[in-house]
GROMACS .gro file of C-alpha atoms in nm:
model
  450
    1MET     CA    1   9.771   4.405   5.846
    2PRO     CA    2   9.586   4.472   6.194
    3TYR     CA    3   9.516   4.121   6.388
    4VAL     CA    4   9.197   4.023   6.524
    5THR     CA    5   9.130   4.059   6.910
    6ASN     CA    6   9.030   3.796   7.124
    7HIS     CA    7   8.664   3.780   7.231
    8ILE     CA    8   8.744   3.911   7.618
    9ASN     CA    9   8.902   4.239   7.451
   10ILE     CA   10   8.579   4.258   7.193
   11VAL     CA   11   8.345   4.242   7.482
   12ARG     CA   12   8.533   4.507   7.704
   13LEU     CA   13   8.573   4.750   7.428
   14MET     CA   14   8.238   4.735   7.247
   15ARG     CA   15   8.057   4.888   7.544
   16MET     CA   16   7.884   5.171   7.370
   17VAL     CA   17   7.864   5.493   7.492
   18GLY     CA   18   7.526   5.653   7.571
   19SER     CA   19   7.609   5.994   7.722
   20ILE     CA   20   7.855   6.254   7.774
   21GLU     CA   21   7.917   6.122   8.102
   22GLU     CA   22   8.022   5.800   7.979
   23LEU     CA   23   8.248   5.985   7.703
   24GLU     CA   24   8.460   6.095   8.004
   25THR     CA   25   8.553   5.748   8.106
   26LEU     CA   26   8.570   5.609   7.758
   27PHE     CA   27   8.952   5.650   7.706
   28ASP     CA   28   9.043   5.497   8.044
   29ARG     CA   29   8.949   5.170   7.913
   30TYR     CA   30   9.274   5.182   7.728
   31SER     CA   31   9.641   5.124   7.873
   32PRO     CA   32   9.838   5.449   7.922
   33SER     CA   33  10.129   5.350   7.722
   34VAL     CA   34  10.277   5.082   7.492
   35GLY     CA   35  10.436   4.930   7.808
   36ASN     CA   36  10.797   4.782   7.671
   37GLU     CA   37  10.998   5.102   7.617
   38SER     CA   38  11.223   4.869   7.404
   39ILE     CA   39  10.969   4.900   7.125
   40ARG     CA   40  10.911   5.276   7.156
   41GLU     CA   41  11.037   5.335   6.792
   42ASN     CA   42  10.760   5.169   6.666
   43ARG     CA   43  10.489   5.381   6.805
   44LEU     CA   44  10.381   5.556   6.468
   45GLU     CA   45  10.333   5.218   6.311
   46ARG     CA   46  10.087   5.144   6.575
   47MET     CA   47   9.915   5.489   6.510
   48ARG     CA   48   9.904   5.413   6.121
   49LEU     CA   49   9.737   5.062   6.172
   50LEU     CA   50   9.497   5.202   6.376
   51LEU     CA   51   9.410   5.489   6.108
   52ASP     CA   52   9.394   5.268   5.832
   53LEU     CA   53   9.127   5.085   5.994
   54LEU     CA   54   8.936   5.403   6.041
   55GLY     CA   55   8.993   5.493   5.679
   56ASN     CA   56   9.247   5.759   5.738
   57PRO     CA   57   9.040   6.039   5.867
   58GLU     CA   58   9.340   6.269   5.901
   59LYS     CA   59   9.353   6.285   5.530
   60SER     CA   60   9.028   6.490   5.514
   61PHE     CA   61   9.118   6.829   5.615
   62ARG     CA   62   9.403   7.066   5.601
   63CYS     CA   63   9.609   7.034   5.927
   64TYR     CA   64   9.857   7.254   6.139
   65HIS     CA   65  10.104   7.098   6.354
   66LEU     CA   66  10.262   7.244   6.678
   67ALA     CA   67  10.499   7.108   6.930
   68GLY     CA   68  10.695   7.286   7.198
   69SER     CA   69  10.742   7.269   7.577
   70LYS     CA   70  10.506   7.555   7.678
   71GLY     CA   71  10.254   7.772   7.508
   72LYS     CA   72  10.170   7.521   7.216
   73GLY     CA   73   9.805   7.486   7.356
   74THR     CA   74   9.735   7.886   7.363
   75THR     CA   75   9.909   7.927   7.028
   76ALA     CA   76   9.716   7.634   6.895
   77ALA     CA   77   9.375   7.802   7.012
   78TYR     CA   78   9.498   8.139   6.892
   79LEU     CA   79   9.572   7.989   6.521
   80ALA     CA   80   9.261   7.786   6.542
   81ALA     CA   81   9.066   8.151   6.587
   82LEU     CA   82   9.248   8.296   6.284
   83LEU     CA   83   9.172   8.017   6.070
   84THR     CA   84   8.772   8.053   6.180
   85GLY     CA   85   8.783   8.414   6.135
   86SER     CA   86   8.896   8.330   5.764
   87GLY     CA   87   8.580   8.159   5.699
   88ARG     CA   88   8.710   7.796   5.770
   89ARG     CA   89   8.544   7.507   5.965
   90THR     CA   90   8.830   7.459   6.196
   91GLY     CA   91   8.875   7.158   6.462
   92LEU     CA   92   9.117   7.222   6.763
   93TYR     CA   93   9.266   6.918   6.916
   94LEU     CA   94   9.472   7.001   7.250
   95SER     CA   95   9.607   6.798   7.541
   96PRO     CA   96   9.577   6.727   7.807
   97HIS     CA   97   9.225   6.842   7.929
   98MET     CA   98   9.141   7.036   8.248
   99TYR     CA   99   8.787   6.952   8.349
  100THR     CA  100   8.624   6.756   8.067
  101VAL     CA  101   8.735   6.546   7.788
  102ARG     CA  102   8.531   6.752   7.544
  103GLU     CA  103   8.828   7.032   7.596
  104ARG     CA  104   9.057   6.829   7.379
  105PHE     CA  105   8.821   6.845   7.077
  106THR     CA  106   8.650   7.168   6.988
  107LEU     CA  107   8.529   7.367   6.674
  108SER     CA  108   8.778   7.616   6.744
  109ALA     CA  109   8.629   7.805   7.067
  110SER     CA  110   8.298   7.593   7.122
  111PHE     CA  111   8.195   7.238   7.170
  112PHE     CA  112   8.040   7.016   6.926
  113SER     CA  113   7.675   6.887   6.973
  114ASP     CA  114   7.679   6.608   7.251
  115ASP     CA  115   7.520   6.362   6.966
  116LEU     CA  116   7.820   6.428   6.746
  117TYR     CA  117   8.056   6.337   7.047
  118ILE     CA  118   7.850   6.031   7.131
  119ASP     CA  119   7.800   5.889   6.780
  120THR     CA  120   8.207   5.935   6.697
  121ALA     CA  121   8.284   5.748   7.002
  122ASN     CA  122   8.078   5.488   6.894
  123GLU     CA  123   8.184   5.470   6.555
  124LEU     CA  124   8.537   5.465   6.698
  125ILE     CA  125   8.458   5.170   6.950
  126GLY     CA  126   8.301   4.976   6.670
  127LYS     CA  127   8.555   4.990   6.401
  128SER     CA  128   8.855   4.941   6.653
  129ALA     CA  129   8.711   4.673   6.831
  130SER     CA  130   8.832   4.410   6.606
  131LEU     CA  131   9.186   4.546   6.627
  132SER     CA  132   9.494   4.369   6.792
  133LEU     CA  133   9.822   4.504   6.702
  134PRO     CA  134  10.107   4.242   6.640
  135GLU     CA  135  10.327   4.146   6.949
  136SER     CA  136  10.639   4.318   6.783
  137LEU     CA  137  10.464   4.672   6.810
  138GLY     CA  138  10.413   4.622   7.202
  139ALA     CA  139  10.053   4.632   7.365
  140PRO     CA  140   9.800   4.475   7.150
  141MET     CA  141   9.540   4.757   7.219
  142PRO     CA  142   9.572   5.094   7.126
  143THR     CA  143   9.683   5.306   7.403
  144THR     CA  144   9.478   5.626   7.569
  145PHE     CA  145   9.654   5.872   7.352
  146GLU     CA  146   9.652   5.706   7.036
  147MET     CA  147   9.268   5.663   7.073
  148TYR     CA  148   9.212   6.022   7.190
  149THR     CA  149   9.419   6.120   6.888
  150ALA     CA  150   9.232   5.896   6.642
  151TYR     CA  151   8.891   6.012   6.794
  152GLY     CA  152   8.995   6.361   6.726
  153TYR     CA  153   9.059   6.298   6.365
  154LEU     CA  154   8.748   6.077   6.322
  155LEU     CA  155   8.510   6.391   6.473
  156PHE     CA  156   8.696   6.633   6.283
  157ARG     CA  157   8.591   6.438   5.964
  158ASN     CA  158   8.250   6.383   6.092
  159ALA     CA  159   8.182   6.734   6.147
  160GLY     CA  160   8.295   6.833   5.813
  161CYS     CA  161   8.587   7.060   5.934
  162THR     CA  162   8.797   7.188   5.648
  163ASP     CA  163   9.106   7.262   5.866
  164ALA     CA  164   9.224   7.159   6.191
  165VAL     CA  165   9.479   7.262   6.435
  166ILE     CA  166   9.682   6.976   6.625
  167GLU     CA  167   9.878   6.996   6.931
  168THR     CA  168  10.144   6.733   7.001
  169GLY     CA  169  10.110   6.537   7.331
  170LEU     CA  170  10.461   6.432   7.442
  171GLY     CA  171  10.756   6.518   7.232
  172GLY     CA  172  10.700   6.529   6.864
  173ARG     CA  173  10.915   6.247   6.675
  174LEU     CA  174  10.715   5.954   6.807
  175ASP     CA  175  10.402   6.130   6.916
  176ALA     CA  176  10.077   5.977   6.780
  177THR     CA  177  10.005   6.316   6.618
  178ASN     CA  178  10.316   6.269   6.384
  179THR     CA  179  10.106   6.092   6.142
  180ILE     CA  180   9.962   6.410   5.970
  181ASP     CA  181  10.081   6.589   5.646
  182PRO     CA  182  10.061   6.968   5.788
  183GLU     CA  183  10.042   7.278   5.576
  184ALA     CA  184  10.245   7.443   5.833
  185VAL     CA  185  10.448   7.354   6.147
  186ILE     CA  186  10.465   7.573   6.465
  187LEU     CA  187  10.741   7.538   6.751
  188THR     CA  188  10.680   7.704   7.045
  189PRO     CA  189  10.977   7.752   7.337
  190ILE     CA  190  11.173   7.456   7.420
  191GLU     CA  191  11.236   7.390   7.806
  192LEU     CA  192  11.356   7.118   7.997
  193GLU     CA  193  11.057   6.885   8.057
  194HIS     CA  194  10.990   6.494   8.039
  195THR     CA  195  11.337   6.447   8.057
  196ALA     CA  196  11.336   6.095   8.136
  197ILE     CA  197  11.168   6.026   7.785
  198LEU     CA  198  11.267   6.326   7.576
  199GLY     CA  199  11.648   6.372   7.678
  200ASP     CA  200  11.818   6.568   7.971
  201THR     CA  201  11.918   6.865   7.743
  202ILE     CA  202  11.750   7.151   7.569
  203ARG     CA  203  11.947   7.026   7.241
  204LYS     CA  204  11.797   6.670   7.287
  205ILE     CA  205  11.434   6.773   7.353
  206ALA     CA  206  11.474   7.015   7.055
  207THR     CA  207  11.556   6.719   6.837
  208GLU     CA  208  11.241   6.544   6.949
  209LYS     CA  209  10.997   6.828   6.896
  210SER     CA  210  11.180   6.908   6.541
  211LYS     CA  211  11.081   6.589   6.383
  212ILE     CA  212  10.741   6.726   6.302
  213MET     CA  213  10.901   6.934   6.025
  214ARG     CA  214  10.825   6.843   5.692
  215PRO     CA  215  11.011   6.878   5.371
  216GLY     CA  216  10.868   7.202   5.169
  217VAL     CA  217  10.634   7.286   5.467
  218PRO     CA  218  10.670   7.623   5.625
  219THR     CA  219  10.792   7.634   6.002
  220PHE     CA  220  10.728   7.900   6.238
  221ALA     CA  221  10.927   7.919   6.553
  222SER     CA  222  10.898   8.124   6.876
  223ARG     CA  223  11.192   8.268   7.079
  224GLU     CA  224  11.409   7.992   7.132
  225ALA     CA  225  11.728   7.929   7.321
  226ASP     CA  226  12.040   7.905   7.126
  227GLU     CA  227  12.063   7.517   7.137
  228ALA     CA  228  11.693   7.501   7.025
  229ARG     CA  229  11.720   7.738   6.774
  230GLN     CA  230  12.032   7.556   6.621
  231VAL     CA  231  11.868   7.237   6.598
  232PHE     CA  232  11.563   7.370   6.435
  233GLU     CA  233  11.767   7.552   6.182
  234ALA     CA  234  11.959   7.233   6.130
  235GLU     CA  235  11.647   7.019   6.063
  236ALA     CA  236  11.515   7.263   5.834
  237GLY     CA  237  11.825   7.281   5.620
  238ASN     CA  238  11.842   6.887   5.629
  239ILE     CA  239  11.498   6.852   5.494
  240GLY     CA  240  11.436   7.152   5.292
  241ALA     CA  241  11.183   7.330   5.519
  242PRO     CA  242  11.168   7.700   5.530
  243ILE     CA  243  11.162   7.848   5.842
  244CYS     CA  244  11.140   8.160   6.024
  245PHE     CA  245  11.174   8.275   6.384
  246LEU     CA  246  10.961   8.518   6.589
  247GLU     CA  247  11.253   8.749   6.654
  248ASP     CA  248  11.339   8.773   6.306
  249ARG     CA  249  10.980   8.870   6.184
  250VAL     CA  250  10.814   9.033   6.452
  251GLY     CA  251  10.942   9.364   6.606
  252ASP     CA  252  10.839   9.584   6.905
  253ILE     CA  253  10.679   9.310   7.105
  254ASP     CA  254  10.546   9.444   7.437
  255SER     CA  255  10.277   9.335   7.678
  256VAL     CA  256  10.070   9.481   7.984
  257THR     CA  257   9.916   9.293   8.249
  258THR     CA  258   9.576   9.397   8.351
  259MET     CA  259   9.273   9.235   8.555
  260ASP     CA  260   9.122   9.168   8.241
  261GLY     CA  261   9.390   9.012   8.034
  262GLU     CA  262   9.682   9.096   7.868
  263LYS     CA  263   9.710   9.420   7.639
  264ALA     CA  264   9.997   9.290   7.353
  265ARG     CA  265  10.161   9.519   7.094
  266PHE     CA  266  10.393   9.410   6.803
  267SER     CA  267  10.432   9.468   6.442
  268ILE     CA  268  10.489   9.255   6.162
  269GLY     CA  269  10.620   9.417   5.825
  270GLY     CA  270  10.548   9.743   5.899
  271ARG     CA  271  10.187   9.675   6.027
  272HIS     CA  272  10.123   9.759   6.398
  273PHE     CA  273   9.908   9.513   6.594
  274SER     CA  274   9.751   9.629   6.928
  275LEU     CA  275   9.530   9.332   7.096
  276ASP     CA  276   9.345   9.309   7.421
  277LEU     CA  277   9.399   8.934   7.500
  278SER     CA  278   9.155   8.747   7.720
  279MET     CA  279   9.432   8.517   7.858
  280THR     CA  280   9.707   8.671   8.082
  281THR     CA  281  10.077   8.659   8.103
  282LYS     CA  282  10.342   8.820   7.906
  283ALA     CA  283  10.390   8.496   7.703
  284MET     CA  284  10.044   8.532   7.573
  285ALA     CA  285  10.192   8.824   7.360
  286ASP     CA  286  10.449   8.588   7.189
  287ASN     CA  287  10.193   8.323   7.157
  288ALA     CA  288   9.963   8.549   7.003
  289ALA     CA  289  10.223   8.712   6.762
  290LEU     CA  290  10.355   8.364   6.665
  291ALA     CA  291  10.020   8.265   6.545
  292VAL     CA  292   9.965   8.596   6.363
  293LEU     CA  293  10.262   8.576   6.177
  294ALA     CA  294  10.180   8.225   6.056
  295ALA     CA  295   9.830   8.332   5.947
  296ASP     CA  296   9.985   8.653   5.771
  297SER     CA  297  10.255   8.429   5.615
  298LEU     CA  298   9.972   8.176   5.514
  299GLY     CA  299   9.722   8.400   5.369
  300PHE     CA  300   9.447   8.380   5.617
  301LEU     CA  301   9.496   8.663   5.861
  302THR     CA  302   9.175   8.883   5.863
  303GLU     CA  303   9.001   9.139   6.099
  304ARG     CA  304   8.757   8.904   6.225
  305GLY     CA  305   9.022   8.610   6.307
  306LEU     CA  306   9.215   8.874   6.533
  307GLY     CA  307   8.868   8.987   6.691
  308LEU     CA  308   8.845   8.595   6.762
  309LEU     CA  309   9.175   8.573   6.892
  310GLU     CA  310   9.127   8.843   7.147
  311LYS     CA  311   8.835   8.660   7.284
  312THR     CA  312   9.017   8.330   7.307
  313VAL     CA  313   9.011   8.164   7.653
  314LEU     CA  314   9.133   7.794   7.753
  315PRO     CA  315   9.075   7.643   8.097
  316GLY     CA  316   9.359   7.666   8.326
  317ARG     CA  317   9.542   7.920   8.155
  318PHE     CA  318   9.567   8.199   8.418
  319GLU     CA  319   9.193   8.131   8.473
  320LYS     CA  320   9.072   8.406   8.740
  321MET     CA  321   8.751   8.338   8.982
  322GLU     CA  322   8.632   8.434   9.318
  323ILE     CA  323   8.565   8.166   9.602
  324ASP     CA  324   8.429   8.286   9.927
  325GLY     CA  325   8.539   8.613   9.858
  326ARG     CA  326   8.872   8.531   9.770
  327THR     CA  327   9.051   8.570   9.423
  328VAL     CA  328   9.152   8.237   9.296
  329VAL     CA  329   9.380   8.218   8.964
  330VAL     CA  330   9.394   7.844   8.816
  331ASP     CA  331   9.713   7.798   8.599
  332SER     CA  332   9.923   7.499   8.461
  333ALA     CA  333  10.286   7.672   8.474
  334HIS     CA  334  10.489   7.355   8.464
  335THR     CA  335  10.824   7.476   8.321
  336VAL     CA  336  11.077   7.743   8.454
  337ASN     CA  337  10.986   8.008   8.225
  338SER     CA  338  10.598   7.950   8.236
  339ALA     CA  339  10.628   7.960   8.629
  340ARG     CA  340  10.800   8.299   8.611
  341ALA     CA  341  10.541   8.432   8.358
  342THR     CA  342  10.265   8.333   8.608
  343ALA     CA  343  10.430   8.468   8.905
  344ASP     CA  344  10.495   8.786   8.738
  345ALA     CA  345  10.114   8.825   8.614
  346PHE     CA  346   9.994   8.714   8.975
  347ARG     CA  347  10.208   8.970   9.139
  348THR     CA  348  10.037   9.226   8.906
  349ILE     CA  349   9.686   9.164   9.021
  350ALA     CA  350   9.705   8.999   9.373
  351ALA     CA  351   9.613   9.194   9.680
  352GLY     CA  352   9.666   9.123  10.033
  353ARG     CA  353   9.793   8.790  10.166
  354LYS     CA  354   9.898   8.524   9.908
  355ALA     CA  355   9.891   8.148   9.920
  356LEU     CA  356  10.013   7.904   9.679
  357VAL     CA  357   9.866   7.544   9.606
  358TYR     CA  358  10.127   7.369   9.410
  359SER     CA  359  10.173   7.000   9.293
  360SER     CA  360  10.377   6.861   8.988
  361VAL     CA  361  10.409   6.558   8.814
  362GLU     CA  362  10.735   6.363   8.810
  363GLY     CA  363  11.002   6.451   8.555
  364LYS     CA  364  10.986   6.830   8.575
  365ASP     CA  365  11.256   7.073   8.667
  366ILE     CA  366  11.086   7.114   9.017
  367GLU     CA  367  11.397   7.294   9.181
  368HIS     CA  368  11.433   7.576   8.956
  369ILE     CA  369  11.028   7.604   8.922
  370ILE     CA  370  10.982   7.645   9.295
  371SER     CA  371  11.250   7.870   9.314
  372VAL     CA  372  11.080   8.109   9.088
  373LEU     CA  373  10.738   8.051   9.264
  374PHE     CA  374  10.757   8.016   9.625
  375PRO     CA  375  10.915   8.338   9.718
  376LEU     CA  376  10.620   8.545   9.622
  377PHE     CA  377  10.383   8.384   9.864
  378ASP     CA  378  10.309   8.399  10.233
  379LYS     CA  379  10.176   8.039  10.281
  380ILE     CA  380  10.240   7.741  10.041
  381VAL     CA  381  10.032   7.431  10.019
  382ILE     CA  382  10.200   7.118   9.858
  383SER     CA  383   9.939   6.870   9.737
  384THR     CA  384   9.916   6.575   9.485
  385THR     CA  385   9.817   6.565   9.111
  386GLY     CA  386   9.546   6.281   9.169
  387ASP     CA  387   9.559   5.927   9.066
  388TYR     CA  388   9.632   5.976   8.689
  389ARG     CA  389   9.983   6.104   8.707
  390LYS     CA  390  10.237   6.035   8.970
  391SER     CA  391  10.352   6.323   9.181
  392ASP     CA  392  10.581   6.319   9.507
  393PRO     CA  393  10.475   6.607   9.742
  394ASP     CA  394  10.745   6.464   9.998
  395MET     CA  395  11.023   6.526   9.753
  396ILE     CA  396  10.888   6.866   9.668
  397ALA     CA  397  10.839   6.979  10.041
  398SER     CA  398  11.208   6.838  10.113
  399ILE     CA  399  11.357   7.048   9.815
  400SER     CA  400  11.130   7.373   9.944
  401ALA     CA  401  11.255   7.316  10.322
  402ARG     CA  402  11.641   7.328  10.175
  403LEU     CA  403  11.567   7.620   9.962
  404PHE     CA  404  11.327   7.827  10.171
  405PRO     CA  405  11.360   7.696  10.517
  406SER     CA  406  11.151   7.998  10.682
  407LEU     CA  407  10.852   7.986  10.438
  408ASP     CA  408  10.531   7.852  10.567
  409ILE     CA  409  10.533   7.532  10.371
  410THR     CA  410  10.275   7.225  10.449
  411ILE     CA  411  10.157   6.919  10.264
  412GLU     CA  412   9.815   6.847  10.216
  413ARG     CA  413   9.753   6.548   9.980
  414ASP     CA  414   9.395   6.582   9.967
  415ARG     CA  415   9.354   6.851   9.671
  416ASP     CA  416   9.004   6.984   9.828
  417LYS     CA  417   9.146   7.026  10.188
  418ALA     CA  418   9.477   7.184  10.042
  419LEU     CA  419   9.242   7.467   9.863
  420GLU     CA  420   9.056   7.500  10.192
  421LYS     CA  421   9.369   7.565  10.359
  422ALA     CA  422   9.473   7.843  10.136
  423LEU     CA  423   9.130   7.982  10.118
  424GLY     CA  424   9.151   8.006  10.486
  425SER     CA  425   9.491   8.175  10.486
  426ALA     CA  426   9.493   8.435  10.229
  427ASP     CA  427   9.318   8.693  10.024
  428SER     CA  428   9.473   8.588   9.685
  429ILE     CA  429   9.541   8.231   9.603
  430LEU     CA  430   9.714   8.094   9.290
  431VAL     CA  431   9.675   7.712   9.211
  432THR     CA  432   9.933   7.605   8.962
  433GLY     CA  433  10.197   7.327   8.884
  434SER     CA  434  10.004   7.066   8.707
  435PHE     CA  435   9.686   7.036   8.498
  436TYR     CA  436   9.576   6.740   8.718
  437LEU     CA  437   9.562   6.975   9.048
  438ALA     CA  438   9.275   7.191   9.001
  439SER     CA  439   9.078   6.957   8.790
  440GLY     CA  440   9.019   6.761   9.090
  441MET     CA  441   8.900   7.045   9.346
  442ALA     CA  442   8.520   7.043   9.393
  443ARG     CA  443   8.502   7.398   9.485
  444ILE     CA  444   8.658   7.483   9.139
  445ARG     CA  445   8.491   7.227   8.943
  446GLU     CA  446   8.147   7.384   9.086
  447LYS     CA  447   8.265   7.735   8.973
  448GLU     CA  448   8.306   7.583   8.604
  449GLY     CA  449   7.953   7.452   8.631
  450LEU     CA  450   8.077   7.077   8.645
   0.00000   0.00000   0.00000
């Protein structure tokens, strides 16, 4: 059972939230991780104790669980749109957020009321303040992501959600979200990412992600590398979970990138779909097809849902804006395949001189990502991700100089100055590599009305 905290922790955590501005910093009160990696295997026990204390809000709605290296956020948003279109009140939990913490917890395509966000935060603070986890489970207080996840579940219960689409954070097997009993599991493409934690091969990473699968629960998987597909098929066979793969059930997938988004075409069971997606890059066609496949198989596909899916947008997913008469695209390409898709889409819409502002957190496949991205640009500015996650612009610059000695590459650690350098040297600018890059740029936040 949970243990009682000391007086200092109670005082620290009992500070109530009175505004959305205070909500933005609430989760910073908690530690970013459990600390001692030797007790990593106990992470789900920590989360279960917290949820027990809250009355297990995750059991109050139907869940749909997504994991993968790339595309899981947009696929989750598409699935939430399809659920909403079928008349269900659907919560959507995503991570990380780009500009405001509220992006993590939405009612499909809209924010909840400010009062509900604030009241739920204070309920969470009040109920969790007495919690102190046993020493055998690591850090005594919940971590930031554990609190994010508990807050999302509590918020969806308080909002009367009938359904919720839940995206994993890091991995799957020991992810705080792996405490739900889903109606379905969706697995998006697996790539090398967070290799220090998840493993240094596709097989190891796929194994971590596969552990959100449940006996008897249908799984829908995107196009996968052979190694990942083998892992998912083996796990499905071991636990008795029905699984279907995108390429086996969806035919004629094609898309065309335009200034307005992506025109996606595909067929399922003889029915042809033609969707004008508001989000850009060819990967969106696969993401939409995977969500439609799941909805069709589970019985909640409607024309209204397809219309909502077409209108779905998320911050930082090939988001286009104009600054000083320049076209600026904000994206979060942090894997090799997503970088390739972003480069292809940007090439289609960009005009004149092109500049890239790039940064990446540590643990990514930097060499292969920049090999795909950098050759497209006339000017490259390498920056940082800010204070929240570690980045190493000097290392990125060193790799870049070795691979592309003739390219115009500079380092500018100040993110605002990095954007200004790009605006001053090009007509079309891409800001990408990490969620945390554009979110700290004042000119972009101004465009977002923040």
